[in-house]
mmCIF file of C-alpha atoms and ligand atoms in Angstrom:
data_model
loop_
_atom_site.group_PDB
_atom_site.id
_atom_site.type_symbol
_atom_site.label_atom_id
_atom_site.label_comp_id
_atom_site.label_asym_id
_atom_site.label_seq_id
_atom_site.Cartn_x
_atom_site.Cartn_y
_atom_site.Cartn_z
ATOM 1 C CA MET L 1 61.172 2.058 42.825
ATOM 2 C CA LYS L 2 58.120 -0.029 42.094
ATOM 3 C CA ARG L 3 57.866 -1.679 38.790
ATOM 4 C CA VAL L 4 54.508 -0.885 37.750
ATOM 5 C CA ALA L 5 52.976 -2.810 34.112
ATOM 6 C CA VAL L 6 49.875 -2.627 32.353
ATOM 7 C CA TYR L 7 48.211 -5.419 30.392
ATOM 8 C CA PRO L 8 45.735 -4.014 28.123
ATOM 9 C CA GLY L 9 43.059 -5.933 26.110
ATOM 10 C CA SER L 10 39.717 -6.454 25.241
ATOM 11 C CA PHE L 11 39.322 -9.922 28.035
ATOM 12 C CA ASP L 12 35.826 -10.533 26.366
ATOM 13 C CA PRO L 13 36.494 -12.771 28.542
ATOM 14 C CA ILE L 14 39.695 -13.300 30.185
ATOM 15 C CA THR L 15 40.947 -16.848 29.328
ATOM 16 C CA LYS L 16 43.239 -19.222 31.053
ATOM 17 C CA GLY L 17 45.870 -17.682 28.089
ATOM 18 C CA HIS L 18 45.204 -14.443 29.935
ATOM 19 C CA GLU L 19 45.934 -15.578 33.511
ATOM 20 C CA ASP L 20 49.104 -17.427 32.462
ATOM 21 C CA LEU L 21 50.725 -14.177 31.135
ATOM 22 C CA ILE L 22 49.168 -12.428 34.317
ATOM 23 C CA HIS L 23 51.431 -14.724 36.353
ATOM 24 C CA ARG L 24 54.639 -14.388 34.241
ATOM 25 C CA SER L 25 54.422 -10.888 34.250
ATOM 26 C CA LEU L 26 54.166 -11.121 38.067
ATOM 27 C CA GLU L 27 57.758 -12.950 38.181
ATOM 28 C CA PHE L 28 59.324 -9.580 36.977
ATOM 29 C CA VAL L 29 56.381 -6.629 37.797
ATOM 30 C CA ASP L 30 55.517 -5.278 41.404
ATOM 31 C CA GLN L 31 52.104 -3.944 40.116
ATOM 32 C CA LEU L 32 49.890 -5.271 36.798
ATOM 33 C CA ILE L 33 47.099 -3.482 36.076
ATOM 34 C CA VAL L 34 45.085 -5.293 33.880
ATOM 35 C CA ALA L 35 43.628 -2.599 31.428
ATOM 36 C CA VAL L 36 39.761 -3.602 29.984
ATOM 37 C CA ALA L 37 39.480 -1.498 26.717
ATOM 38 C CA VAL L 38 36.170 0.510 26.654
ATOM 39 C CA ASN L 39 36.518 1.002 23.093
ATOM 40 C CA VAL L 40 36.656 -2.273 20.935
ATOM 41 C CA ALA L 41 35.751 -2.357 17.904
ATOM 42 C CA LYS L 42 33.311 -5.162 17.772
ATOM 43 C CA GLN L 43 30.519 -5.626 19.864
ATOM 44 C CA PRO L 44 31.845 -7.143 22.977
ATOM 45 C CA LEU L 45 29.722 -9.932 24.140
ATOM 46 C CA PHE L 46 30.220 -8.999 28.032
ATOM 47 C CA SER L 47 30.186 -5.276 29.098
ATOM 48 C CA LEU L 48 32.890 -3.573 30.564
ATOM 49 C CA GLU L 49 31.436 -4.229 33.966
ATOM 50 C CA GLU L 50 31.124 -7.893 33.581
ATOM 51 C CA ARG L 51 34.785 -8.066 31.722
ATOM 52 C CA VAL L 52 36.195 -6.035 34.760
ATOM 53 C CA ALA L 53 34.365 -8.356 37.323
ATOM 54 C CA LEU L 54 35.413 -11.461 35.552
ATOM 55 C CA ILE L 55 38.589 -11.036 35.849
ATOM 56 C CA ARG L 56 39.017 -9.796 39.210
ATOM 57 C CA GLN L 57 37.531 -13.381 40.490
ATOM 58 C CA ALA L 58 39.503 -14.894 38.097
ATOM 59 C CA VAL L 59 42.825 -13.484 39.410
ATOM 60 C CA PRO L 60 42.805 -12.729 42.948
ATOM 61 C CA ASP L 61 46.372 -11.016 43.609
ATOM 62 C CA LYS L 62 46.965 -8.284 45.944
ATOM 63 C CA ARG L 63 48.942 -7.468 42.882
ATOM 64 C CA VAL L 64 46.875 -7.287 40.320
ATOM 65 C CA GLU L 65 44.338 -4.146 39.788
ATOM 66 C CA VAL L 66 41.837 -4.513 37.306
ATOM 67 C CA GLN L 67 40.878 -0.836 35.574
ATOM 68 C CA SER L 68 38.883 0.074 32.963
ATOM 69 C CA PHE L 69 40.189 2.734 30.232
ATOM 70 C CA GLU L 70 38.887 4.891 27.234
ATOM 71 C CA GLY L 71 40.998 6.487 24.651
ATOM 72 C CA LEU L 72 44.970 5.714 23.900
ATOM 73 C CA LEU L 73 46.837 3.157 26.107
ATOM 74 C CA ALA L 74 49.790 5.038 25.754
ATOM 75 C CA GLU L 75 48.166 8.029 27.801
ATOM 76 C CA PHE L 76 46.152 5.173 30.095
ATOM 77 C CA ALA L 77 49.765 4.090 30.932
ATOM 78 C CA LYS L 78 51.282 6.927 31.434
ATOM 79 C CA LYS L 79 48.736 8.427 33.689
ATOM 80 C CA VAL L 80 49.164 5.211 36.062
ATOM 81 C CA GLY L 81 52.982 5.353 36.180
ATOM 82 C CA ALA L 82 53.658 2.338 34.027
ATOM 83 C CA SER L 83 56.616 1.513 32.604
ATOM 84 C CA VAL L 84 55.914 -1.534 30.742
ATOM 85 C CA ILE L 85 52.899 -2.312 28.587
ATOM 86 C CA ILE L 86 52.442 -6.178 28.248
ATOM 87 C CA ARG L 87 51.584 -8.273 25.255
ATOM 88 C CA GLY L 88 50.853 -11.688 24.434
ATOM 89 C CA LEU L 89 52.145 -13.464 21.549
ATOM 90 C CA ARG L 90 50.836 -16.710 20.816
ATOM 91 C CA ALA L 91 51.677 -17.072 17.071
ATOM 92 C CA VAL L 92 53.466 -15.756 14.037
ATOM 93 C CA SER L 93 50.120 -14.188 12.667
ATOM 94 C CA ASP L 94 50.013 -12.195 15.966
ATOM 95 C CA PHE L 95 53.145 -10.263 15.456
ATOM 96 C CA GLU L 96 52.299 -7.713 12.729
ATOM 97 C CA TYR L 97 49.938 -6.148 14.487
ATOM 98 C CA GLU L 98 51.577 -6.518 17.803
ATOM 99 C CA PHE L 99 54.641 -4.891 16.271
ATOM 100 C CA GLN L 100 52.994 -1.808 14.606
ATOM 101 C CA MET L 101 51.335 -1.356 18.088
ATOM 102 C CA ALA L 102 54.588 -1.523 19.956
ATOM 103 C CA LEU L 103 56.093 1.140 17.868
ATOM 104 C CA MET L 104 53.147 3.591 18.052
ATOM 105 C CA ASN L 105 53.070 3.118 21.604
ATOM 106 C CA ARG L 106 56.804 4.105 21.686
ATOM 107 C CA ASN L 107 56.162 6.591 19.713
ATOM 108 C CA LEU L 108 53.606 8.279 21.901
ATOM 109 C CA ALA L 109 55.100 7.340 25.283
ATOM 110 C CA PRO L 110 59.059 6.754 24.324
ATOM 111 C CA LYS L 111 59.762 6.020 28.320
ATOM 112 C CA ILE L 112 57.108 2.769 27.760
ATOM 113 C CA GLU L 113 58.748 -0.381 26.868
ATOM 114 C CA THR L 114 56.411 -2.948 25.390
ATOM 115 C CA VAL L 115 57.365 -6.855 26.395
ATOM 116 C CA PHE L 116 55.780 -9.471 24.561
ATOM 117 C CA LEU L 117 55.157 -12.689 26.443
ATOM 118 C CA VAL L 118 54.739 -16.425 25.237
ATOM 119 C CA PRO L 119 51.936 -18.186 26.867
ATOM 120 C CA ALA L 120 52.198 -21.852 28.168
ATOM 121 C CA PHE L 121 52.701 -24.163 24.881
ATOM 122 C CA ASP L 122 49.307 -25.738 25.641
ATOM 123 C CA LEU L 123 47.877 -22.674 25.636
ATOM 124 C CA THR L 124 48.522 -20.991 22.619
ATOM 125 C CA PHE L 125 45.598 -22.290 20.454
ATOM 126 C CA VAL L 126 43.380 -20.093 23.577
ATOM 127 C CA SER L 127 41.414 -16.802 22.150
ATOM 128 C CA SER L 128 38.572 -15.243 23.467
ATOM 129 C CA SER L 129 36.792 -15.232 20.330
ATOM 130 C CA LEU L 130 37.285 -19.140 20.178
ATOM 131 C CA VAL L 131 36.223 -19.518 23.845
ATOM 132 C CA ARG L 132 32.852 -17.608 22.683
ATOM 133 C CA GLU L 133 32.376 -19.378 19.576
ATOM 134 C CA VAL L 134 32.715 -23.051 21.445
ATOM 135 C CA ALA L 135 30.657 -21.722 24.373
ATOM 136 C CA ARG L 136 27.498 -20.239 21.859
ATOM 137 C CA PHE L 137 27.471 -23.690 20.478
ATOM 138 C CA GLY L 138 27.416 -25.441 23.993
ATOM 139 C CA GLY L 139 31.175 -27.161 23.528
ATOM 140 C CA ASP L 140 32.687 -27.728 26.732
ATOM 141 C CA VAL L 141 35.055 -24.738 27.706
ATOM 142 C CA SER L 142 36.307 -25.586 30.995
ATOM 143 C CA PRO L 143 39.762 -26.531 30.591
ATOM 144 C CA LEU L 144 40.290 -22.876 28.674
ATOM 145 C CA VAL L 145 38.552 -20.609 31.317
ATOM 146 C CA ASP L 146 38.156 -19.752 35.063
ATOM 147 C CA PRO L 147 35.177 -21.439 36.362
ATOM 148 C CA GLY L 148 33.843 -18.161 37.075
ATOM 149 C CA VAL L 149 33.778 -17.567 33.463
ATOM 150 C CA GLN L 150 32.400 -20.758 32.201
ATOM 151 C CA LYS L 151 29.440 -20.135 34.630
ATOM 152 C CA ALA L 152 28.780 -16.442 32.861
ATOM 153 C CA LEU L 153 29.090 -18.039 29.198
ATOM 154 C CA LYS L 154 26.852 -20.550 30.145
ATOM 155 C CA ARG L 155 24.338 -18.015 31.406
ATOM 156 C CA LYS L 156 24.508 -15.818 28.238
ATOM 157 C CA PHE L 157 23.967 -18.441 25.721
ATOM 158 C CA GLY L 158 21.133 -20.109 28.063
ATOM 159 C CA LYS L 159 23.198 -23.497 28.329
HETATM 160 O O1 PNS X 201 42.566 -7.482 23.667
HETATM 161 P P1 PNS X 201 43.009 -6.743 21.678
HETATM 162 O O2 PNS X 201 41.916 -6.421 21.737
HETATM 163 O O3 PNS X 201 43.668 -7.433 21.168
HETATM 164 O O4 PNS X 201 43.495 -5.451 22.783
HETATM 165 C C1 PNS X 201 43.626 -4.523 21.694
HETATM 166 C C2 PNS X 201 43.936 -3.172 22.581
HETATM 167 C C3 PNS X 201 42.760 -2.658 23.387
HETATM 168 C C4 PNS X 201 44.937 -3.249 23.458
HETATM 169 C C5 PNS X 201 44.370 -2.174 21.476
HETATM 170 O O5 PNS X 201 43.186 -2.165 20.737
HETATM 171 C C6 PNS X 201 44.176 -0.578 22.401
HETATM 172 O O6 PNS X 201 45.067 -0.241 22.917
HETATM 173 N N1 PNS X 201 43.625 0.145 22.151
HETATM 174 C C7 PNS X 201 43.252 1.354 22.613
HETATM 175 C C8 PNS X 201 43.348 2.713 21.613
HETATM 176 C C9 PNS X 201 44.607 2.833 21.164
HETATM 177 O O7 PNS X 201 45.837 3.312 22.130
HETATM 178 N N2 PNS X 201 45.373 2.615 20.162
HETATM 179 C C10 PNS X 201 46.167 2.885 19.383
HETATM 180 C C11 PNS X 201 47.231 1.530 19.675
HETATM 181 S S1 PNS X 201 48.831 1.773 19.094
#
């Protein structure tokens, strides 16, 4: 049977850290659905359509599908037939929120397992929020994001 996993997040924008986790996931899943959340608490820099397009451009792999979702992740994962939810852990500080979220998702969808992956060590400091901040002030983010994302950030910030 085909193993389908969902990799959810805000992806505002996708970083090399996300890309690294996508490639690691593909070592043990047949299909990965990158699920871009509509309801992000903060006002995102990139629109939903932009975030989806940037992921598609950065990860051109037949086994990777990019979809947006609204509402509960557990419901979305059930709807697409996923048996796994992928989340990344970069530091201990990520753990508490991720632990709670994994248990809540298990409460909502008992058959779906959350699998935590650790990114490459040299990418553990990379986050979308830091990438946005560095790009906003004209810093070089080229080692941290796909060239398409770098261009999109330059356009956003008029650099
Ligand atoms: O990249 P992020 O911002 O850490 O992703 C968080 C996200 C989108 C995965 C999380 O907020 C989420 O799953 N939102 C959907 C609503 C939901 O299911 N909330 C309950 C989670 S226990």
